[in-house]
Amino acid sequence: MGFIFSKSMNENMKTQQEFMLMNSRLQLERQLTMQNEMRERQMAMQIAWSREFLKYLGTFCGIAAVSLTAGAIKKKKPAFLFPIVPLGFVLTYQYDMGYGTLIQRMKELSHCNRYVSPHKPKIVTVWPFQKVCQPTV
């Protein structure tokens, strides 16, 4: 009589364990899907912010470039034109962030940085400003 109860209890316990394992796998899969979705939303938000900021920065740089050029011509001092250079770099960076491929390049380089291998991956430049991750063996 005890054998029959223990046999059915063992079968119940096995089915419970299988159910729990399947449930935990499903939960992990859903969590990974949700994390990826949240990451994508965060990146989309960052791109949208960058595009919005670019409008204001572009306006500022345009006004500054016209004003500094007018000041350089009026005062006959070309030193007034020097602030345009760093502003141009910042404007170019923001444009690349909003409308260019900066986010994609950052993703690729971050993939290279977290590459799991006993050997460090080799980053190869394929085209100017475009790097590809290759594992070294």
CSV table of N, CA, C and O in Angstrom, one decimal, residues 23-125:
chain,number,residue,atom,x,y,z
A,23,ASN,N,8.1,26.5,-16.7
A,23,ASN,CA,7.7,27.8,-16.2
A,23,ASN,C,8.8,28.8,-16.1
A,23,ASN,O,8.7,29.9,-16.5
A,24,SER,N,9.9,28.3,-15.5
A,24,SER,CA,11.1,29.2,-15.3
A,24,SER,C,11.7,29.6,-16.6
A,24,SER,O,12.2,30.7,-16.8
A,25,ARG,N,11.8,28.6,-17.5
A,25,ARG,CA,12.3,28.9,-18.9
A,25,ARG,C,11.5,29.9,-19.6
A,25,ARG,O,12.0,30.9,-20.2
A,26,LEU,N,10.2,29.8,-19.5
A,26,LEU,CA,9.3,30.7,-20.1
A,26,LEU,C,9.4,32.1,-19.5
A,26,LEU,O,9.4,33.1,-20.2
A,27,GLN,N,9.5,32.2,-18.2
A,27,GLN,CA,9.7,33.4,-17.5
A,27,GLN,C,11.0,34.1,-17.9
A,27,GLN,O,11.0,35.3,-18.2
A,28,LEU,N,12.1,33.3,-18.0
A,28,LEU,CA,13.4,33.9,-18.4
A,28,LEU,C,13.3,34.4,-19.9
A,28,LEU,O,13.8,35.5,-20.2
A,29,GLU,N,12.7,33.7,-20.7
A,29,GLU,CA,12.5,34.1,-22.1
A,29,GLU,C,11.7,35.4,-22.2
A,29,GLU,O,12.1,36.3,-22.9
A,30,ARG,N,10.7,35.5,-21.4
A,30,ARG,CA,9.9,36.7,-21.4
A,30,ARG,C,10.7,37.9,-20.9
A,30,ARG,O,10.6,39.0,-21.4
A,31,GLN,N,11.5,37.7,-19.8
A,31,GLN,CA,12.3,38.7,-19.3
A,31,GLN,C,13.3,39.2,-20.3
A,31,GLN,O,13.5,40.4,-20.4
A,32,LEU,N,13.9,38.3,-21.0
A,32,LEU,CA,14.9,38.7,-22.0
A,32,LEU,C,14.2,39.5,-23.1
A,32,LEU,O,14.8,40.5,-23.6
A,33,THR,N,13.1,39.1,-23.5
A,33,THR,CA,12.3,39.8,-24.6
A,33,THR,C,12.0,41.2,-24.1
A,33,THR,O,12.1,42.2,-24.8
A,34,MET,N,11.6,41.3,-22.8
A,34,MET,CA,11.2,42.6,-22.3
A,34,MET,C,12.4,43.5,-22.1
A,34,MET,O,12.4,44.7,-22.4
A,35,GLN,N,13.6,43.0,-21.7
A,35,GLN,CA,14.8,43.7,-21.6
A,35,GLN,C,15.2,44.3,-23.0
A,35,GLN,O,15.6,45.4,-23.1
A,36,ASN,N,15.2,43.4,-24.0
A,36,ASN,CA,15.5,43.9,-25.3
A,36,ASN,C,14.6,45.0,-25.8
A,36,ASN,O,15.0,46.0,-26.4
A,37,GLU,N,13.3,44.8,-25.5
A,37,GLU,CA,12.3,45.9,-25.9
A,37,GLU,C,12.6,47.2,-25.2
A,37,GLU,O,12.6,48.3,-25.8
A,38,MET,N,12.9,47.1,-23.9
A,38,MET,CA,13.2,48.3,-23.1
A,38,MET,C,14.5,49.0,-23.7
A,38,MET,O,14.6,50.2,-23.7
A,39,ARG,N,15.5,48.2,-24.0
A,39,ARG,CA,16.7,48.7,-24.5
A,39,ARG,C,16.5,49.5,-25.9
A,39,ARG,O,17.0,50.6,-26.1
A,40,GLU,N,15.7,48.8,-26.7
A,40,GLU,CA,15.3,49.5,-28.0
A,40,GLU,C,14.6,50.8,-27.8
A,40,GLU,O,14.8,51.8,-28.5
A,41,ARG,N,13.6,50.8,-26.9
A,41,ARG,CA,12.9,52.0,-26.6
A,41,ARG,C,13.8,53.1,-26.0
A,41,ARG,O,13.7,54.3,-26.4
A,42,GLN,N,14.8,52.7,-25.2
A,42,GLN,CA,15.7,53.7,-24.6
A,42,GLN,C,16.6,54.3,-25.7
A,42,GLN,O,16.8,55.5,-25.8
A,43,MET,N,17.0,53.4,-26.7
A,43,MET,CA,17.8,53.9,-27.8
A,43,MET,C,17.0,54.8,-28.7
A,43,MET,O,17.5,55.9,-29.2
A,44,ALA,N,15.7,54.5,-28.9
A,44,ALA,CA,14.9,55.3,-29.7
A,44,ALA,C,14.7,56.7,-29.1
A,44,ALA,O,14.7,57.7,-29.7
A,45,MET,N,14.5,56.7,-27.8
A,45,MET,CA,14.4,57.9,-27.0
A,45,MET,C,15.6,58.8,-27.1
A,45,MET,O,15.6,60.0,-27.3
A,46,GLN,N,16.8,58.1,-27.0
A,46,GLN,CA,18.1,58.9,-27.1
A,46,GLN,C,18.2,59.5,-28.5
A,46,GLN,O,18.6,60.6,-28.7
A,47,ILE,N,17.8,58.8,-29.6
A,47,ILE,CA,17.9,59.3,-30.9
A,47,ILE,C,16.9,60.5,-31.1
A,47,ILE,O,17.3,61.5,-31.7
A,48,ALA,N,15.7,60.3,-30.6
A,48,ALA,CA,14.7,61.4,-30.7
A,48,ALA,C,15.2,62.7,-29.9
A,48,ALA,O,15.1,63.8,-30.4
A,49,TRP,N,15.8,62.5,-28.7
A,49,TRP,CA,16.3,63.6,-28.0
A,49,TRP,C,17.5,64.3,-28.8
A,49,TRP,O,17.5,65.5,-28.8
A,50,SER,N,18.3,63.5,-29.4
A,50,SER,CA,19.4,64.0,-30.1
A,50,SER,C,19.0,64.8,-31.3
A,50,SER,O,19.5,65.9,-31.6
A,51,ARG,N,17.9,64.3,-32.0
A,51,ARG,CA,17.4,65.1,-33.2
A,51,ARG,C,16.7,66.4,-32.7
A,51,ARG,O,16.9,67.4,-33.4
A,52,GLU,N,16.1,66.4,-31.6
A,52,GLU,CA,15.4,67.6,-31.1
A,52,GLU,C,16.5,68.6,-30.7
A,52,GLU,O,16.4,69.8,-31.0
A,53,PHE,N,17.6,68.1,-30.0
A,53,PHE,CA,18.6,69.0,-29.5
A,53,PHE,C,19.4,69.6,-30.7
A,53,PHE,O,19.9,70.7,-30.7
A,54,LEU,N,19.5,68.8,-31.8
A,54,LEU,CA,20.2,69.2,-33.0
A,54,LEU,C,19.5,70.5,-33.6
A,54,LEU,O,20.2,71.4,-34.1
A,55,LYS,N,18.2,70.6,-33.5
A,55,LYS,CA,17.5,71.8,-34.0
A,55,LYS,C,18.0,73.0,-33.3
A,55,LYS,O,18.3,74.0,-33.9
A,56,TYR,N,18.0,72.9,-31.9
A,56,TYR,CA,18.4,74.1,-31.2
A,56,TYR,C,19.9,74.4,-31.3
A,56,TYR,O,20.3,75.6,-31.5
A,57,LEU,N,20.7,73.4,-31.3
A,57,LEU,CA,22.1,73.6,-31.5
A,57,LEU,C,22.5,74.1,-32.9
A,57,LEU,O,23.3,75.0,-33.0
A,58,GLY,N,21.8,73.6,-33.9
A,58,GLY,CA,22.0,74.1,-35.3
A,58,GLY,C,21.6,75.6,-35.4
A,58,GLY,O,22.3,76.4,-36.0
A,59,THR,N,20.5,76.0,-34.7
A,59,THR,CA,20.1,77.4,-34.7
A,59,THR,C,21.2,78.2,-34.1
A,59,THR,O,21.6,79.3,-34.6
A,60,PHE,N,21.6,77.8,-32.9
A,60,PHE,CA,22.6,78.5,-32.2
A,60,PHE,C,23.9,78.7,-33.0
A,60,PHE,O,24.5,79.7,-33.1
A,61,CYS,N,24.4,77.5,-33.6
A,61,CYS,CA,25.6,77.6,-34.4
A,61,CYS,C,25.5,78.5,-35.6
A,61,CYS,O,26.4,79.2,-36.0
A,62,GLY,N,24.3,78.5,-36.2
A,62,GLY,CA,24.1,79.3,-37.4
A,62,GLY,C,24.2,80.8,-37.0
A,62,GLY,O,24.8,81.6,-37.7
A,63,ILE,N,23.5,81.2,-35.9
A,63,ILE,CA,23.5,82.6,-35.4
A,63,ILE,C,24.9,82.9,-35.0
A,63,ILE,O,25.4,84.0,-35.3
A,64,ALA,N,25.6,82.0,-34.3
A,64,ALA,CA,26.9,82.3,-33.8
A,64,ALA,C,27.9,82.5,-35.0
A,64,ALA,O,28.8,83.4,-35.0
A,65,ALA,N,27.8,81.6,-36.0
A,65,ALA,CA,28.6,81.7,-37.2
A,65,ALA,C,28.4,83.0,-37.9
A,65,ALA,O,29.4,83.7,-38.3
A,66,VAL,N,27.2,83.4,-38.1
A,66,VAL,CA,26.9,84.7,-38.8
A,66,VAL,C,27.5,85.9,-38.0
A,66,VAL,O,28.1,86.8,-38.5
A,67,SER,N,27.2,85.8,-36.7
A,67,SER,CA,27.6,86.9,-35.8
A,67,SER,C,29.2,87.0,-35.7
A,67,SER,O,29.7,88.1,-35.8
A,68,LEU,N,29.8,85.9,-35.6
A,68,LEU,CA,31.3,85.9,-35.5
A,68,LEU,C,31.9,86.3,-36.8
A,68,LEU,O,32.9,87.0,-36.8
A,69,THR,N,31.3,85.9,-37.9
A,69,THR,CA,31.9,86.3,-39.2
A,69,THR,C,31.7,87.8,-39.4
A,69,THR,O,32.6,88.5,-39.8
A,70,ALA,N,30.6,88.3,-39.0
A,70,ALA,CA,30.3,89.8,-39.1
A,70,ALA,C,31.3,90.5,-38.2
A,70,ALA,O,31.9,91.5,-38.6
A,71,GLY,N,31.5,90.0,-37.0
A,71,GLY,CA,32.4,90.6,-36.0
A,71,GLY,C,33.9,90.6,-36.6
A,71,GLY,O,34.6,91.5,-36.4
A,72,ALA,N,34.3,89.5,-37.2
A,72,ALA,CA,35.6,89.3,-37.7
A,72,ALA,C,35.8,90.3,-38.9
A,72,ALA,O,36.9,90.9,-39.0
A,73,ILE,N,34.8,90.5,-39.7
A,73,ILE,CA,34.9,91.4,-40.8
A,73,ILE,C,35.0,92.8,-40.3
A,73,ILE,O,35.8,93.7,-40.8
A,74,LYS,N,34.1,93.1,-39.4
A,74,LYS,CA,34.0,94.5,-38.9
A,74,LYS,C,35.2,95.0,-38.1
A,74,LYS,O,35.7,96.1,-38.3
A,75,LYS,N,35.7,94.1,-37.2
A,75,LYS,CA,36.8,94.4,-36.4
A,75,LYS,C,38.2,94.1,-37.1
A,75,LYS,O,39.2,94.4,-36.6
A,76,LYS,N,38.1,93.4,-38.2
A,76,LYS,CA,39.3,92.9,-39.0
A,76,LYS,C,40.2,92.1,-38.1
A,76,LYS,O,41.4,92.2,-38.1
A,77,LYS,N,39.6,91.2,-37.3
A,77,LYS,CA,40.4,90.2,-36.5
A,77,LYS,C,39.8,88.8,-36.8
A,77,LYS,O,38.7,88.5,-36.4
A,78,PRO,N,40.6,88.0,-37.5
A,78,PRO,CA,40.2,86.7,-37.8
A,78,PRO,C,40.1,85.8,-36.6
A,78,PRO,O,39.5,84.7,-36.7
A,79,ALA,N,40.6,86.2,-35.4
A,79,ALA,CA,40.5,85.4,-34.2
A,79,ALA,C,39.0,85.2,-33.8
A,79,ALA,O,38.7,84.2,-33.1
A,80,PHE,N,38.1,86.0,-34.3
A,80,PHE,CA,36.7,85.8,-34.0
A,80,PHE,C,36.1,84.6,-34.6
A,80,PHE,O,35.1,84.1,-34.2
A,81,LEU,N,36.8,84.0,-35.6
A,81,LEU,CA,36.3,82.9,-36.3
A,81,LEU,C,36.7,81.5,-35.6
A,81,LEU,O,36.1,80.5,-35.9
A,82,PHE,N,37.6,81.6,-34.7
A,82,PHE,CA,38.0,80.3,-34.1
A,82,PHE,C,37.0,79.6,-33.3
A,82,PHE,O,36.9,78.3,-33.3
A,83,PRO,N,36.0,80.2,-32.6
A,83,PRO,CA,35.0,79.5,-31.9
A,83,PRO,C,34.1,78.6,-32.8
A,83,PRO,O,33.4,77.7,-32.4
A,84,ILE,N,34.1,79.0,-34.1
A,84,ILE,CA,33.2,78.2,-35.0
A,84,ILE,C,33.7,76.8,-35.2
A,84,ILE,O,32.9,75.9,-35.4
A,85,VAL,N,35.0,76.5,-35.0
A,85,VAL,CA,35.6,75.2,-35.2
A,85,VAL,C,35.1,74.2,-34.2
A,85,VAL,O,34.5,73.2,-34.5
A,86,PRO,N,35.2,74.5,-32.9
A,86,PRO,CA,34.6,73.5,-31.9
A,86,PRO,C,33.1,73.4,-32.0
A,86,PRO,O,32.6,72.3,-31.8
A,87,LEU,N,32.4,74.5,-32.3
A,87,LEU,CA,31.0,74.4,-32.5
A,87,LEU,C,30.6,73.5,-33.6
A,87,LEU,O,29.7,72.7,-33.6
A,88,GLY,N,31.5,73.5,-34.7
A,88,GLY,CA,31.2,72.6,-35.8
A,88,GLY,C,31.4,71.2,-35.4
A,88,GLY,O,30.7,70.3,-35.9
A,89,PHE,N,32.4,70.9,-34.6
A,89,PHE,CA,32.6,69.5,-34.1
A,89,PHE,C,31.4,69.0,-33.3
A,89,PHE,O,30.9,67.9,-33.5
A,90,VAL,N,30.9,69.8,-32.4
A,90,VAL,CA,29.8,69.5,-31.6
A,90,VAL,C,28.5,69.3,-32.5
A,90,VAL,O,27.8,68.3,-32.3
A,91,LEU,N,28.3,70.1,-33.5
A,91,LEU,CA,27.2,70.0,-34.4
A,91,LEU,C,27.3,68.8,-35.2
A,91,LEU,O,26.3,68.1,-35.4
A,92,THR,N,28.5,68.5,-35.7
A,92,THR,CA,28.7,67.2,-36.5
A,92,THR,C,28.4,66.0,-35.6
A,92,THR,O,27.8,65.0,-36.1
A,93,TYR,N,28.9,66.0,-34.4
A,93,TYR,CA,28.6,64.8,-33.5
A,93,TYR,C,27.1,64.7,-33.3
A,93,TYR,O,26.6,63.5,-33.4
A,94,GLN,N,26.4,65.7,-33.0
A,94,GLN,CA,25.0,65.6,-32.8
A,94,GLN,C,24.2,65.2,-34.0
A,94,GLN,O,23.3,64.4,-34.0
A,95,TYR,N,24.7,65.7,-35.2
A,95,TYR,CA,24.0,65.2,-36.4
A,95,TYR,C,24.3,63.7,-36.7
A,95,TYR,O,23.3,63.0,-37.1
A,96,ASP,N,25.5,63.3,-36.4
A,96,ASP,CA,25.8,61.9,-36.6
A,96,ASP,C,25.0,61.0,-35.6
A,96,ASP,O,24.6,59.9,-35.9
A,97,MET,N,24.8,61.5,-34.4
A,97,MET,CA,24.0,60.8,-33.4
A,97,MET,C,22.5,60.7,-33.8
A,97,MET,O,21.9,59.7,-33.7
A,98,GLY,N,22.0,61.8,-34.3
A,98,GLY,CA,20.6,61.8,-34.7
A,98,GLY,C,20.2,61.2,-36.0
A,98,GLY,O,19.2,60.5,-36.1
A,99,TYR,N,21.0,61.5,-37.0
A,99,TYR,CA,20.7,61.0,-38.4
A,99,TYR,C,21.7,60.1,-39.0
A,99,TYR,O,21.5,59.6,-40.1
A,100,GLY,N,22.8,60.0,-38.4
A,100,GLY,CA,23.9,59.2,-39.0
A,100,GLY,C,23.9,57.8,-38.4
A,100,GLY,O,22.9,57.2,-38.0
A,101,THR,N,25.1,57.2,-38.4
A,101,THR,CA,25.3,55.8,-38.0
A,101,THR,C,26.0,55.6,-36.7
A,101,THR,O,26.6,54.6,-36.4
A,102,LEU,N,26.1,56.7,-35.9
A,102,LEU,CA,26.8,56.6,-34.6
A,102,LEU,C,26.3,55.5,-33.7
A,102,LEU,O,27.1,54.8,-33.1
A,103,ILE,N,25.0,55.4,-33.6
A,103,ILE,CA,24.4,54.5,-32.7
A,103,ILE,C,24.8,53.0,-33.1
A,103,ILE,O,25.1,52.2,-32.3
A,104,GLN,N,24.7,52.8,-34.4
A,104,GLN,CA,25.0,51.5,-35.0
A,104,GLN,C,26.5,51.2,-34.7
A,104,GLN,O,26.9,50.0,-34.3
A,105,ARG,N,27.4,52.1,-34.9
A,105,ARG,CA,28.8,51.9,-34.7
A,105,ARG,C,29.1,51.6,-33.2
A,105,ARG,O,29.9,50.8,-32.8
A,106,MET,N,28.4,52.3,-32.3
A,106,MET,CA,28.5,52.1,-30.9
A,106,MET,C,28.1,50.7,-30.5
A,106,MET,O,28.7,50.1,-29.7
A,107,LYS,N,27.0,50.2,-31.1
A,107,LYS,CA,26.5,48.9,-30.8
A,107,LYS,C,27.5,47.9,-31.2
A,107,LYS,O,27.8,46.9,-30.5
A,108,GLU,N,28.1,48.0,-32.4
A,108,GLU,CA,29.1,47.1,-32.9
A,108,GLU,C,30.4,47.1,-32.0
A,108,GLU,O,30.9,46.0,-31.7
A,109,LEU,N,30.8,48.3,-31.6
A,109,LEU,CA,32.0,48.3,-30.7
A,109,LEU,C,31.7,47.8,-29.3
A,109,LEU,O,32.5,47.1,-28.7
A,110,SER,N,30.5,48.0,-28.8
A,110,SER,CA,30.1,47.4,-27.5
A,110,SER,C,30.0,45.9,-27.6
A,110,SER,O,30.4,45.2,-26.7
A,111,HIS,N,29.6,45.4,-28.8
A,111,HIS,CA,29.6,43.9,-29.0
A,111,HIS,C,31.1,43.4,-28.9
A,111,HIS,O,31.3,42.3,-28.3
A,112,CYS,N,32.0,44.1,-29.5
A,112,CYS,CA,33.4,43.7,-29.4
A,112,CYS,C,33.9,43.7,-28.0
A,112,CYS,O,34.7,42.9,-27.6
A,113,ASN,N,33.5,44.7,-27.2
A,113,ASN,CA,34.0,44.8,-25.8
A,113,ASN,C,33.5,43.8,-24.9
A,113,ASN,O,34.2,43.4,-23.9
A,114,ARG,N,32.3,43.2,-25.2
A,114,ARG,CA,31.8,42.2,-24.3
A,114,ARG,C,32.0,40.8,-24.9
A,114,ARG,O,31.4,39.8,-24.4
A,115,TYR,N,32.8,40.7,-25.9
A,115,TYR,CA,33.0,39.4,-26.6
A,115,TYR,C,33.6,38.4,-25.6
A,115,TYR,O,34.6,38.8,-24.9
A,116,VAL,N,33.0,37.3,-25.4
A,116,VAL,CA,33.5,36.3,-24.4
A,116,VAL,C,34.4,35.3,-25.1
A,116,VAL,O,34.0,34.5,-25.9
A,117,SER,N,35.7,35.4,-24.8
A,117,SER,CA,36.7,34.5,-25.4
A,117,SER,C,37.9,34.6,-24.5
A,117,SER,O,38.2,35.6,-23.9
A,118,PRO,N,38.7,33.5,-24.5
A,118,PRO,CA,40.0,33.6,-23.8
A,118,PRO,C,41.0,34.5,-24.5
A,118,PRO,O,41.9,35.0,-23.8
A,119,HIS,N,40.7,34.8,-25.7
A,119,HIS,CA,41.6,35.7,-26.5
A,119,HIS,C,40.8,37.0,-26.7
A,119,HIS,O,39.6,37.0,-27.0
A,120,LYS,N,41.5,38.1,-26.6
A,120,LYS,CA,40.8,39.4,-26.9
A,120,LYS,C,40.5,39.5,-28.4
A,120,LYS,O,41.3,39.2,-29.2
A,121,PRO,N,39.3,40.0,-28.7
A,121,PRO,CA,39.0,40.2,-30.2
A,121,PRO,C,39.8,41.3,-30.8
A,121,PRO,O,40.3,42.2,-30.2
A,122,LYS,N,40.0,41.1,-32.1
A,122,LYS,CA,40.8,42.1,-32.8
A,122,LYS,C,39.9,43.0,-33.6
A,122,LYS,O,39.0,42.5,-34.3
A,123,ILE,N,40.0,44.3,-33.4
A,123,ILE,CA,39.2,45.2,-34.1
A,123,ILE,C,39.9,45.7,-35.4
A,123,ILE,O,41.0,46.2,-35.3
A,124,VAL,N,39.3,45.5,-36.5
A,124,VAL,CA,39.9,45.8,-37.8
A,124,VAL,C,39.1,46.9,-38.4
A,124,VAL,O,37.9,46.9,-38.5
A,125,THR,N,39.9,47.9,-39.0
A,125,THR,CA,39.2,49.0,-39.7
A,125,THR,C,39.0,48.6,-41.1
A,125,THR,O,40.0,48.3,-41.8
